[in-house]
Short mmCIF file of C-alpha atoms in Angstrom, two decimals:
data_model
loop_
_atom_site.label_atom_id
_atom_site.label_comp_id
_atom_site.label_asym_id
_atom_site.label_seq_id
_atom_site.Cartn_x
_atom_site.Cartn_y
_atom_site.Cartn_z
CA MET A 237 -16.56 43.79 59.69
CA THR A 238 -17.97 41.03 57.18
CA GLN A 239 -18.74 42.24 53.63
CA ALA A 240 -22.35 41.38 54.42
CA ALA A 241 -22.27 43.96 57.53
CA LYS A 242 -20.38 46.28 55.11
CA PHE A 243 -23.10 45.97 52.62
CA ARG A 244 -25.92 46.52 55.00
CA ALA A 245 -24.30 49.43 56.50
CA LEU A 246 -23.95 51.21 52.90
CA HIS A 247 -27.83 51.39 52.88
CA GLN A 248 -28.02 53.57 56.19
CA GLY A 249 -27.22 56.62 54.77
CA PRO A 250 -26.72 59.57 54.98
CA GLU A 251 -24.73 58.70 52.10
CA LEU A 252 -26.23 57.40 48.98
CA LEU A 253 -24.80 53.92 48.06
CA VAL A 254 -24.13 54.47 44.15
CA LEU A 255 -23.78 50.98 42.25
CA PRO A 256 -22.43 51.15 38.73
CA ASN A 257 -23.67 47.90 37.81
CA ALA A 258 -21.18 45.29 36.56
CA TRP A 259 -21.78 42.43 33.92
CA ASP A 260 -18.33 40.57 34.27
CA ALA A 261 -15.23 40.38 36.60
CA GLY A 262 -13.76 43.05 34.16
CA SER A 263 -16.23 45.57 34.56
CA ALA A 264 -16.46 44.75 38.16
CA ARG A 265 -12.86 45.45 38.76
CA LEU A 266 -13.26 48.39 36.77
CA VAL A 267 -16.09 50.27 38.98
CA GLU A 268 -14.00 49.03 41.90
CA THR A 269 -10.99 50.92 40.68
CA CYS A 270 -13.16 53.94 40.31
CA GLY A 271 -14.11 53.91 44.02
CA ALA A 272 -17.38 51.94 43.98
CA LYS A 273 -18.01 50.82 47.57
CA ALA A 274 -20.09 47.48 46.46
CA ILE A 275 -20.76 45.59 43.22
CA ALA A 276 -24.01 44.81 42.09
CA THR A 277 -24.53 42.77 38.76
CA SER A 278 -27.33 43.98 36.21
CA SER A 279 -29.40 40.89 34.84
CA ALA A 280 -29.62 42.33 31.55
CA ALA A 281 -26.24 43.20 31.22
CA VAL A 282 -25.03 39.75 32.42
CA ALA A 283 -27.37 38.00 30.02
CA TRP A 284 -26.13 39.89 26.96
CA ALA A 285 -22.48 39.22 27.57
CA HIS A 286 -23.15 35.40 27.63
CA GLY A 287 -25.67 35.77 24.22
CA TYR A 288 -28.99 35.72 26.13
CA ALA A 289 -31.73 38.02 26.18
CA ASP A 290 -32.83 39.58 29.42
CA GLY A 291 -35.69 37.72 31.30
CA GLU A 292 -34.53 34.70 32.82
CA GLN A 293 -33.13 32.81 29.61
CA LEU A 294 -29.37 32.73 30.93
CA PRO A 295 -28.80 29.10 32.42
CA THR A 296 -28.19 29.60 36.11
CA ALA A 297 -25.16 27.61 36.09
CA THR A 298 -23.65 30.28 33.61
CA LEU A 299 -24.80 33.16 36.01
CA LEU A 300 -23.34 31.36 38.94
CA ALA A 301 -20.04 30.92 37.22
CA THR A 302 -20.00 34.99 36.43
CA VAL A 303 -20.87 35.37 39.89
CA ARG A 304 -17.93 33.25 41.07
CA GLU A 305 -15.79 35.25 38.83
CA ILE A 306 -16.51 38.45 40.04
CA LEU A 307 -16.30 37.53 43.53
CA ARG A 308 -12.84 35.94 42.74
CA VAL A 309 -11.28 39.33 42.01
CA ALA A 310 -13.70 41.65 43.92
CA THR A 311 -12.59 43.21 47.28
CA VAL A 312 -15.96 45.06 48.15
CA PRO A 313 -19.34 43.37 48.77
CA VAL A 314 -21.14 41.87 45.71
CA SER A 315 -25.03 41.72 45.43
CA VAL A 316 -26.46 39.60 42.64
CA ASP A 317 -29.57 40.47 40.43
CA LEU A 318 -31.64 37.18 40.32
CA GLU A 319 -34.60 38.69 38.34
CA GLY A 320 -37.57 36.52 39.91
CA GLY A 321 -35.15 33.81 40.82
CA TYR A 322 -35.16 32.06 37.85
CA HIS A 323 -38.23 30.16 38.70
CA ALA A 324 -41.89 30.53 39.02
CA GLU A 325 -42.47 28.83 42.26
CA PRO A 326 -41.17 30.27 45.57
CA GLU A 327 -39.34 27.16 46.58
CA GLY A 328 -37.75 26.50 43.43
CA ILE A 329 -35.24 29.37 44.04
CA ALA A 330 -34.10 27.92 47.20
CA ASP A 331 -30.92 26.16 45.41
CA LEU A 332 -29.96 29.43 43.49
CA ILE A 333 -30.08 31.54 46.67
CA ALA A 334 -27.99 28.80 48.30
CA ALA A 335 -25.27 28.70 45.66
CA VAL A 336 -25.12 32.62 45.49
CA LEU A 337 -24.35 32.59 49.03
CA GLU A 338 -22.01 29.79 48.91
CA ALA A 339 -20.13 31.68 46.17
CA GLY A 340 -19.75 34.67 48.76
CA ALA A 341 -22.31 37.11 47.57
CA VAL A 342 -24.27 39.32 50.34
CA GLY A 343 -27.31 40.48 48.70
CA VAL A 344 -29.76 39.53 45.79
CA ASN A 345 -32.25 41.59 43.87
CA LEU A 346 -35.88 39.60 43.64
CA GLU A 347 -38.46 41.36 41.23
CA ASP A 348 -42.25 40.94 40.98
CA GLY A 349 -42.30 42.15 37.32
CA ARG A 350 -45.94 41.32 36.33
CA GLY A 351 -46.70 38.91 39.12
CA ALA A 352 -48.96 39.23 42.25
CA PRO A 353 -46.77 40.83 45.20
CA GLU A 354 -47.72 37.84 47.10
CA LEU A 355 -45.60 35.67 45.12
CA LEU A 356 -42.61 37.87 45.41
CA ALA A 357 -43.24 37.95 49.13
CA ALA A 358 -43.09 34.08 49.39
CA LYS A 359 -39.74 34.26 47.37
CA ILE A 360 -38.40 36.64 49.83
CA GLY A 361 -39.55 34.25 52.70
CA VAL A 362 -37.67 31.55 50.75
CA ALA A 363 -34.56 33.60 50.49
CA ARG A 364 -34.58 34.45 54.35
CA ARG A 365 -35.07 30.92 55.14
CA VAL A 366 -32.10 29.69 53.08
CA ALA A 367 -29.79 32.19 54.44
CA ALA A 368 -30.72 31.23 57.72
CA ARG A 369 -30.36 27.60 57.27
CA VAL A 370 -26.99 28.11 55.48
CA GLY A 371 -25.94 30.45 58.34
CA ARG A 372 -25.12 33.71 56.10
CA GLU A 373 -26.07 36.91 56.37
CA LEU A 374 -28.10 38.27 53.34
CA PHE A 375 -29.26 41.74 52.20
CA VAL A 376 -32.44 40.95 50.11
CA ASN A 377 -33.64 43.80 47.70
CA ALA A 378 -37.34 43.55 46.74
CA ARG A 379 -37.72 45.31 43.29
CA THR A 380 -41.43 46.21 42.42
CA ASP A 381 -42.03 46.99 38.87
CA VAL A 382 -44.96 49.26 39.39
CA TYR A 383 -43.29 52.01 37.63
CA LEU A 384 -41.19 49.92 34.99
CA LYS A 385 -43.98 47.92 33.85
CA ASN A 386 -46.60 50.75 33.75
CA LEU A 387 -48.70 48.98 36.36
CA ALA A 388 -50.08 52.53 37.61
CA GLU A 389 -49.15 56.19 37.25
CA GLY A 390 -48.91 59.21 39.66
CA GLU A 391 -50.72 58.93 42.93
CA ALA A 392 -51.90 55.71 42.09
CA ALA A 393 -48.05 54.41 41.43
CA VAL A 394 -47.09 55.70 44.74
CA ALA A 395 -50.00 54.06 46.67
CA GLU A 396 -49.33 50.66 44.95
CA THR A 397 -45.79 50.94 45.76
CA LEU A 398 -46.19 51.60 49.33
CA ARG A 399 -48.87 48.69 49.49
CA ARG A 400 -46.14 46.47 47.94
CA ALA A 401 -43.41 47.65 50.27
CA ALA A 402 -45.53 46.70 53.20
CA ILE A 403 -46.14 43.34 51.78
CA TYR A 404 -42.29 42.74 51.15
CA ARG A 405 -41.47 44.37 54.54
CA ALA A 406 -43.93 41.83 56.43
CA ALA A 407 -41.87 39.04 54.20
CA GLY A 408 -38.51 40.20 55.34
CA THR A 409 -37.10 42.33 52.74
CA ASP A 410 -34.41 44.45 53.47
CA GLY A 411 -34.69 47.11 50.65
CA LEU A 412 -37.01 48.35 48.08
CA PHE A 413 -36.00 48.73 44.39
CA VAL A 414 -38.42 51.10 42.50
CA PRO A 415 -37.00 51.40 38.92
CA ALA A 416 -38.13 54.07 36.65
CA VAL A 417 -39.56 56.33 39.17
CA VAL A 418 -38.15 59.66 38.11
CA ALA A 419 -40.71 62.29 39.49
CA PRO A 420 -39.05 64.06 42.65
CA ALA A 421 -42.22 64.44 44.44
CA GLU A 422 -43.07 60.62 44.06
CA ILE A 423 -39.61 59.78 45.30
CA ALA A 424 -39.99 61.80 48.19
CA ALA A 425 -43.73 60.15 48.81
CA ILE A 426 -42.16 56.73 48.40
CA THR A 427 -38.96 57.27 50.72
CA ALA A 428 -41.31 58.70 53.39
CA GLY A 429 -43.73 55.71 53.41
CA ALA A 430 -41.83 52.68 52.45
CA GLN A 431 -40.10 52.00 56.12
CA LEU A 432 -37.41 50.77 54.00
CA PRO A 433 -33.97 51.73 52.00
CA VAL A 434 -35.23 52.97 49.11
CA ASN A 435 -33.36 52.18 45.81
CA VAL A 436 -33.91 53.83 42.16
CA LEU A 437 -32.67 53.19 38.79
CA VAL A 438 -30.49 55.97 36.80
CA ARG A 439 -32.28 57.44 33.96
CA ALA A 440 -31.40 60.43 31.80
CA ASN A 441 -34.02 62.63 33.55
CA LEU A 442 -33.39 61.25 37.05
CA PRO A 443 -32.45 63.87 39.66
CA SER A 444 -28.84 64.07 40.36
CA VAL A 445 -27.29 61.91 43.31
CA ALA A 446 -27.15 65.10 45.46
CA GLU A 447 -31.03 65.55 44.96
CA LEU A 448 -31.69 62.11 45.30
CA GLN A 449 -30.26 62.02 48.71
CA ARG A 450 -32.21 64.85 49.68
CA LEU A 451 -35.29 63.13 48.77
CA GLY A 452 -34.33 60.18 50.89
CA VAL A 453 -33.17 57.53 48.40
CA ARG A 454 -30.66 55.16 49.90
CA ARG A 455 -29.10 53.32 46.83
CA LEU A 456 -28.90 54.22 43.16
CA SER A 457 -28.20 51.46 40.62
CA ALA A 458 -26.86 51.99 37.00
CA GLY A 459 -28.86 49.00 35.77
CA CYS A 460 -27.45 47.97 32.45
CA ALA A 461 -26.93 51.72 31.21
CA LEU A 462 -23.31 51.23 31.18
CA THR A 463 -23.59 48.26 28.75
CA GLU A 464 -26.08 50.19 26.66
CA MET A 465 -23.34 52.96 26.50
CA THR A 466 -20.28 50.99 25.83
CA LEU A 467 -21.92 48.87 22.88
CA ALA A 468 -22.94 52.19 21.55
CA LEU A 469 -19.30 53.45 21.23
CA ALA A 470 -18.22 49.81 20.24
CA ARG A 471 -20.77 49.94 17.57
CA ARG A 472 -19.46 53.18 16.24
CA ALA A 473 -15.85 52.19 16.38
CA THR A 474 -16.76 49.20 14.69
CA ARG A 475 -18.67 50.72 11.76
CA GLU A 476 -15.93 53.31 11.27
CA LEU A 477 -13.53 50.30 11.05
CA LEU A 478 -15.58 48.25 8.68
CA GLU A 479 -16.63 51.27 6.54
CA SER A 480 -13.98 53.68 6.57
CA GLY A 481 -11.22 51.52 7.27
CA THR A 482 -9.80 54.01 9.73
CA TYR A 483 -9.09 53.84 13.53
CA ARG A 484 -9.98 57.55 14.95
CA THR A 485 -12.88 56.32 17.33
CA LEU A 486 -10.93 53.12 18.48
CA PHE A 487 -7.86 55.45 19.75
CA ALA A 488 -9.60 58.59 20.74
CA GLU A 489 -9.79 57.26 24.65
CA VAL A 490 -8.29 54.27 25.72
CA ILE A 491 -6.99 52.70 28.93
CA PRO A 492 -3.67 51.15 28.14
CA PHE A 493 -3.04 47.56 28.22
CA PRO A 494 -0.78 47.41 31.10
CA GLU A 495 -3.23 49.04 33.32
CA ILE A 496 -6.00 47.02 32.51
CA ASN A 497 -3.74 43.92 33.13
CA GLY A 498 -2.80 45.06 36.33
CA TRP A 499 -6.23 44.87 37.68
CA PHE A 500 -6.15 41.01 37.77
CA LYS A 501 -3.96 38.99 40.27
CA ARG A 502 -2.29 36.03 39.13
CA ASP A 503 -3.30 32.96 41.02
CA MET B 1169 -20.28 26.46 1.33
CA THR B 1170 -18.93 25.54 4.98
CA GLN B 1171 -17.86 28.18 7.71
CA ALA B 1172 -14.31 26.79 7.44
CA ALA B 1173 -14.44 27.23 3.42
CA LYS B 1174 -15.88 30.86 3.81
CA PHE B 1175 -13.32 31.72 6.27
CA ARG B 1176 -10.42 30.42 4.03
CA ALA B 1177 -11.78 32.38 1.22
CA LEU B 1178 -11.88 35.67 3.14
CA HIS B 1179 -8.09 35.59 3.04
CA GLN B 1180 -7.86 35.29 -0.51
CA GLY B 1181 -8.52 38.81 -1.16
CA PRO B 1182 -8.50 41.19 -2.87
CA GLU B 1183 -10.66 42.56 -0.22
CA LEU B 1184 -9.05 42.43 3.13
CA LEU B 1185 -10.79 40.61 6.01
CA VAL B 1186 -11.31 43.15 9.15
CA LEU B 1187 -11.92 41.62 12.30
CA PRO B 1188 -13.17 43.75 15.30
CA ASN B 1189 -12.18 41.26 17.77
CA ALA B 1190 -15.01 40.11 20.23
CA TRP B 1191 -14.25 39.05 23.89
CA ASP B 1192 -17.98 37.53 24.74
CA ALA B 1193 -21.18 36.46 22.90
CA GLY B 1194 -22.46 39.88 23.29
CA SER B 1195 -19.48 41.57 21.49
CA ALA B 1196 -19.78 38.87 18.74
CA ARG B 1197 -23.21 39.79 18.10
CA LEU B 1198 -22.49 43.43 18.06
CA VAL B 1199 -19.82 43.05 15.31
CA GLU B 1200 -22.18 40.91 13.42
CA THR B 1201 -24.80 43.37 13.22
CA CYS B 1202 -22.06 45.86 11.88
CA GLY B 1203 -21.38 43.56 8.94
CA ALA B 1204 -18.28 41.76 10.22
CA LYS B 1205 -17.73 38.90 7.97
CA ALA B 1206 -16.18 36.72 10.56
CA ILE B 1207 -15.69 36.82 14.47
CA ALA B 1208 -12.30 36.42 15.86
CA THR B 1209 -11.31 36.57 19.79
CA SER B 1210 -8.81 38.58 21.41
CA SER B 1211 -7.22 36.46 24.11
CA ALA B 1212 -6.52 39.44 26.07
CA ALA B 1213 -10.00 40.94 26.07
CA VAL B 1214 -11.42 37.42 26.84
CA ALA B 1215 -9.00 36.94 29.92
CA TRP B 1216 -10.13 40.57 31.25
CA ALA B 1217 -13.80 39.71 30.83
CA HIS B 1218 -13.44 36.80 33.32
CA GLY B 1219 -10.82 38.60 35.55
CA TYR B 1220 -7.83 37.18 34.43
CA ALA B 1221 -4.60 38.99 33.06
CA ASP B 1222 -3.51 38.21 29.58
CA GLY B 1223 -0.92 35.52 29.31
CA GLU B 1224 -2.52 31.75 29.55
CA GLN B 1225 -3.93 32.68 32.98
CA LEU B 1226 -7.72 32.07 31.81
CA PRO B 1227 -8.76 28.64 32.53
CA THR B 1228 -8.97 26.93 29.37
CA ALA B 1229 -12.50 25.34 30.47
CA THR B 1230 -13.67 28.96 30.57
CA LEU B 1231 -12.19 29.87 27.29
CA LEU B 1232 -14.19 27.14 25.76
CA ALA B 1233 -17.20 28.15 27.56
CA THR B 1234 -16.77 31.48 26.05
CA VAL B 1235 -16.08 29.82 22.49
CA ARG B 1236 -19.26 27.77 22.89
CA GLU B 1237 -21.34 30.97 23.94
CA ILE B 1238 -20.15 32.89 20.81
CA LEU B 1239 -20.68 29.93 18.48
CA ARG B 1240 -24.35 29.61 20.01
CA VAL B 1241 -25.20 32.96 18.62
CA ALA B 1242 -22.83 33.75 15.57
CA THR B 1243 -23.89 33.20 12.08
CA VAL B 1244 -20.35 33.97 10.50
CA PRO B 1245 -17.10 31.89 10.66
CA VAL B 1246 -15.15 32.06 14.34
CA SER B 1247 -11.78 32.07 15.09
CA VAL B 1248 -10.22 31.55 18.41
CA ASP B 1249 -6.86 33.45 19.88
CA LEU B 1250 -5.25 30.76 21.82
CA GLU B 1251 -2.04 32.52 22.50
CA GLY B 1252 0.48 29.67 22.55
CA GLY B 1253 -2.01 26.89 22.85
CA TYR B 1254 -1.94 27.03 26.77
CA HIS B 1255 0.63 24.85 27.00
CA ALA B 1256 4.56 24.48 26.80
CA GLU B 1257 4.56 21.10 25.17
CA PRO B 1258 3.43 20.90 21.57
CA GLU B 1259 1.45 17.88 22.10
CA GLY B 1260 0.01 19.42 25.16
CA ILE B 1261 -2.21 21.56 22.99
CA ALA B 1262 -4.02 18.57 21.20
CA ASP B 1263 -6.97 18.50 23.41
CA LEU B 1264 -7.68 22.23 23.34
CA ILE B 1265 -7.47 22.27 19.46
CA ALA B 1266 -9.74 19.36 19.26
CA ALA B 1267 -12.37 20.88 21.87
CA VAL B 1268 -12.34 24.31 19.79
CA LEU B 1269 -12.90 22.27 16.51
CA GLU B 1270 -15.71 20.35 18.52
CA ALA B 1271 -17.16 23.63 19.58
CA GLY B 1272 -17.48 24.62 15.78
CA ALA B 1273 -14.62 27.39 15.44
CA VAL B 1274 -12.81 27.09 12.07
CA GLY B 1275 -9.74 28.87 12.86
CA VAL B 1276 -7.22 29.56 15.62
CA ASN B 1277 -4.29 31.69 16.41
CA LEU B 1278 -0.92 30.23 17.83
CA GLU B 1279 1.70 32.46 18.99
CA ASP B 1280 5.57 32.15 19.18
CA GLY B 1281 6.03 35.04 21.92
CA ARG B 1282 9.45 34.69 23.15
CA GLY B 1283 9.77 31.16 22.41
CA ALA B 1284 12.00 29.35 19.41
CA PRO B 1285 9.99 29.36 16.16
CA GLU B 1286 10.53 25.84 15.94
CA LEU B 1287 8.27 25.31 19.02
CA LEU B 1288 5.40 27.04 17.34
CA ALA B 1289 6.32 24.94 14.13
CA ALA B 1290 5.66 22.08 16.13
CA LYS B 1291 2.55 23.34 17.68
CA ILE B 1292 1.10 23.90 14.19
CA GLY B 1293 2.19 20.61 13.21
CA VAL B 1294 0.00 19.22 16.30
CA ALA B 1295 -2.97 21.59 15.39
CA ARG B 1296 -3.04 20.10 11.66
CA ARG B 1297 -2.99 16.59 12.83
CA VAL B 1298 -5.75 17.10 15.45
CA ALA B 1299 -7.95 18.57 12.42
CA ALA B 1300 -7.16 15.73 10.21
CA ARG B 1301 -7.87 13.30 12.89
CA VAL B 1302 -11.23 14.69 13.94
CA GLY B 1303 -12.00 15.60 9.90
CA ARG B 1304 -12.39 19.15 10.26
CA GLU B 1305 -11.09 21.97 8.33
CA LEU B 1306 -9.01 24.37 10.38
CA PHE B 1307 -7.31 27.66 9.33
CA VAL B 1308 -4.26 28.23 11.50
CA ASN B 1309 -2.96 31.70 11.83
CA ALA B 1310 0.66 31.69 13.06
CA ARG B 1311 1.42 34.74 15.00
CA THR B 1312 5.06 35.81 15.15
CA ASP B 1313 5.99 38.50 18.06
CA VAL B 1314 9.15 39.72 16.30
CA TYR B 1315 7.61 43.21 16.26
CA LEU B 1316 5.40 43.06 19.46
CA LYS B 1317 8.41 41.65 21.76
CA ASN B 1318 10.81 43.78 19.88
CA LEU B 1319 12.97 40.95 19.04
CA ALA B 1320 14.59 42.85 16.18
CA GLU B 1321 14.39 46.38 14.36
CA GLY B 1322 13.66 47.69 10.95
CA GLU B 1323 15.24 45.42 8.08
CA ALA B 1324 16.20 42.85 10.57
CA ALA B 1325 12.91 42.78 11.91
CA VAL B 1326 11.44 41.89 8.34
CA ALA B 1327 14.31 39.35 7.75
CA GLU B 1328 13.34 37.46 10.88
CA THR B 1329 9.76 37.55 10.28
CA LEU B 1330 10.20 36.17 6.86
CA ARG B 1331 12.70 33.63 8.28
CA ARG B 1332 9.77 32.58 10.59
CA ALA B 1333 6.98 32.76 8.00
CA ALA B 1334 9.11 30.16 5.74
CA ILE B 1335 9.39 27.67 9.20
CA TYR B 1336 5.65 28.12 9.83
CA ARG B 1337 4.72 27.56 6.16
CA ALA B 1338 6.61 24.62 6.12
CA ALA B 1339 4.94 23.40 9.31
CA GLY B 1340 1.62 24.05 7.78
CA THR B 1341 0.28 27.30 8.49
CA ASP B 1342 -2.37 29.03 6.87
CA GLY B 1343 -1.75 32.35 7.70
CA LEU B 1344 0.97 34.72 9.15
CA PHE B 1345 0.02 37.29 12.10
CA VAL B 1346 2.71 40.28 12.60
CA PRO B 1347 1.22 42.28 15.12
CA ALA B 1348 2.94 45.78 15.87
CA VAL B 1349 4.31 46.15 12.45
CA VAL B 1350 3.10 49.79 11.01
CA ALA B 1351 5.85 50.72 8.73
CA PRO B 1352 4.41 50.64 5.03
CA ALA B 1353 7.62 49.57 3.58
CA GLU B 1354 8.05 46.89 6.11
CA ILE B 1355 4.68 45.78 5.81
CA ALA B 1356 5.22 45.62 2.26
CA ALA B 1357 8.08 43.54 2.28
CA ILE B 1358 6.50 41.02 4.61
CA THR B 1359 3.33 40.53 2.33
CA ALA B 1360 5.90 40.31 -0.52
CA GLY B 1361 8.06 37.55 0.94
CA ALA B 1362 5.66 35.48 3.15
CA GLN B 1363 3.83 33.56 0.52
CA LEU B 1364 1.11 33.48 3.10
CA PRO B 1365 -1.97 35.86 3.69
CA VAL B 1366 -0.46 38.51 6.25
CA ASN B 1367 -2.53 39.74 9.02
CA VAL B 1368 -1.71 42.84 11.09
CA LEU B 1369 -3.01 44.38 14.15
CA VAL B 1370 -4.56 47.76 14.39
CA ARG B 1371 -2.70 50.56 15.99
CA ALA B 1372 -3.24 54.31 15.95
CA ASN B 1373 -0.61 54.77 13.54
CA LEU B 1374 -1.17 51.99 11.24
CA PRO B 1375 -1.96 52.90 7.50
CA SER B 1376 -5.56 52.69 6.80
CA VAL B 1377 -7.52 49.94 5.44
CA ALA B 1378 -7.31 50.98 1.88
CA GLU B 1379 -3.77 51.52 2.26
CA LEU B 1380 -3.44 48.34 3.55
CA GLN B 1381 -4.82 46.53 0.97
CA ARG B 1382 -2.63 48.12 -1.51
CA LEU B 1383 0.43 46.88 0.74
CA GLY B 1384 -0.87 43.29 -0.09
CA VAL B 1385 -2.22 42.95 3.50
CA ARG B 1386 -5.22 40.16 3.85
CA ARG B 1387 -6.41 40.44 7.11
CA LEU B 1388 -6.52 43.18 10.10
CA SER B 1389 -7.17 42.28 13.63
CA ALA B 1390 -8.36 44.87 16.06
CA GLY B 1391 -6.91 42.75 19.02
CA CYS B 1392 -8.02 44.23 22.40
CA ALA B 1393 -8.51 47.85 21.23
CA LEU B 1394 -12.36 47.69 21.32
CA THR B 1395 -11.96 46.66 24.94
CA GLU B 1396 -9.45 49.16 25.85
CA MET B 1397 -11.73 51.69 24.47
CA THR B 1398 -14.94 50.72 25.89
CA LEU B 1399 -13.45 50.29 29.12
CA ALA B 1400 -12.10 53.90 29.24
CA LEU B 1401 -15.57 55.08 28.45
CA ALA B 1402 -17.19 53.05 31.16
CA ARG B 1403 -14.59 54.54 33.36
CA ARG B 1404 -15.58 58.00 32.73
CA ALA B 1405 -19.15 57.35 32.96
CA THR B 1406 -18.55 55.54 36.42
CA ARG B 1407 -16.26 58.55 37.60
CA GLU B 1408 -18.78 60.99 36.73
CA LEU B 1409 -21.54 58.99 38.36
CA LEU B 1410 -19.39 58.45 41.63
CA GLU B 1411 -17.85 61.71 41.94
CA SER B 1412 -20.28 64.21 40.16
CA GLY B 1413 -23.48 62.20 40.85
CA THR B 1414 -24.58 62.86 37.41
CA TYR B 1415 -25.60 60.70 34.21
CA ARG B 1416 -24.46 63.04 31.34
CA THR B 1417 -21.58 60.57 29.96
CA LEU B 1418 -24.10 57.55 30.59
CA PHE B 1419 -26.76 58.69 28.28
CA ALA B 1420 -24.98 60.76 25.56
CA GLU B 1421 -24.76 58.02 23.24
CA VAL B 1422 -26.63 54.46 24.03
CA ILE B 1423 -27.95 51.44 21.97
CA PRO B 1424 -31.58 51.19 23.18
CA PHE B 1425 -32.51 48.08 25.53
CA PRO B 1426 -34.82 46.40 22.99
CA GLU B 1427 -32.62 46.68 20.42
CA ILE B 1428 -29.66 44.86 22.18
CA ASN B 1429 -32.33 42.39 23.69
CA GLY B 1430 -33.26 41.65 20.20
CA TRP B 1431 -29.85 40.47 19.01
CA PHE B 1432 -30.22 37.26 20.87
CA LYS B 1433 -32.50 34.46 19.93
CA ARG B 1434 -34.74 32.86 22.68
CA ASP B 1435 -34.08 29.04 22.87
#
């Protein structure tokens, strides 16, 4: 079974695919050792690691280098968050899609943001054609930002999400990502109407994985939550070191050096 | 005052230079926002981020890309951990030293490991000549692994450390790094005899910064401790997500998205 086939099968339920998103090769190995069945990147977390704000500021060469580093060490399928494809024009994303496939990734996220759904639909079409041209299977996850960008609320948000789901489905998407939806009734209405595997984003007030599964969700992403959390701890330990001159936080809970070092094969 | 002059001055006391080592551009900005006066990389933490074990496995092109990314966002002086220079022969480290200086770094760590002190002395000489040739100031920090590799113990370790300090001083080092020494009496004997600014490594049982300052230490490095700590938390949150399907750890303490995003300038 190819990585692409494995990744596709992970969306077919009944078990929900949980993705603790990675930002570099080290975090990819970490989540793998915890039992993650696939690795997905978070665009924000990858951008931050390299010193860039989120929002397609990161040079695509740097993004591709990170994807190659993750694929060098990963043993499970890898999907890449491409934001809007790092290009305003649909045809402009073709080279990036080809490069991500060439690197060995089997999935991509493409998002609409504040753009017209027809633009994302055209990008999905380009991704499909590039995958066919290079002869690789690709799972396209279409992200709609109806909730994330507050483009609508309540029943209107559900309706707009389902309207877009139909457009993206017609364009050839394999999945629908709806970050920032948290209300169980709205999640249930979306999974019932989307006719696509639905992906939601971890939030403090999101229903648990067990409840999401009952609501019909097929994929859950942590997004940049792991980075927001680890940087908070790193800040607390750094402040203690710089301000109090002590190391309590630094050593309260660690993975020993040899254990981390052992995650990485030697060429 | 140049970054190189600032970095040199930070070793002249009486205040101890505390370095919460970084592994990428994001962690570099994090420690800067906490008030770190300089940024130093940890070779292990950088290697892990890119999916390599520590010990000169990381391609130097990747190391240099990381250094450039850190220097793109840093406003304080930057020093780079070069392990043994990624080359067994002294002359073999020249190109890497030149590239690190060209990137804008003002300090390097070079280590003896299990090698003869004469080898590290020769490498220090190469680093000095390269810096002179390209016309840049460089703070060379010579790391001796007498303690880290258990090459000697107690008084014999102090004596061997001071013997090596004299060799590295004669070769032109600017500082002496003695990781894994923790006993106050041994630290005091080393700072009294080294005739160089002495750098020690954070350990759970190391005396506090205030005590280290009284013992004559001029620089304290966290090494890979921040990474060992953050990966432990990331593992706990990932396990909770994958095994319990809940998000308590993920949201217990975070830095909000807009705050992290604001650390990075847009080109």
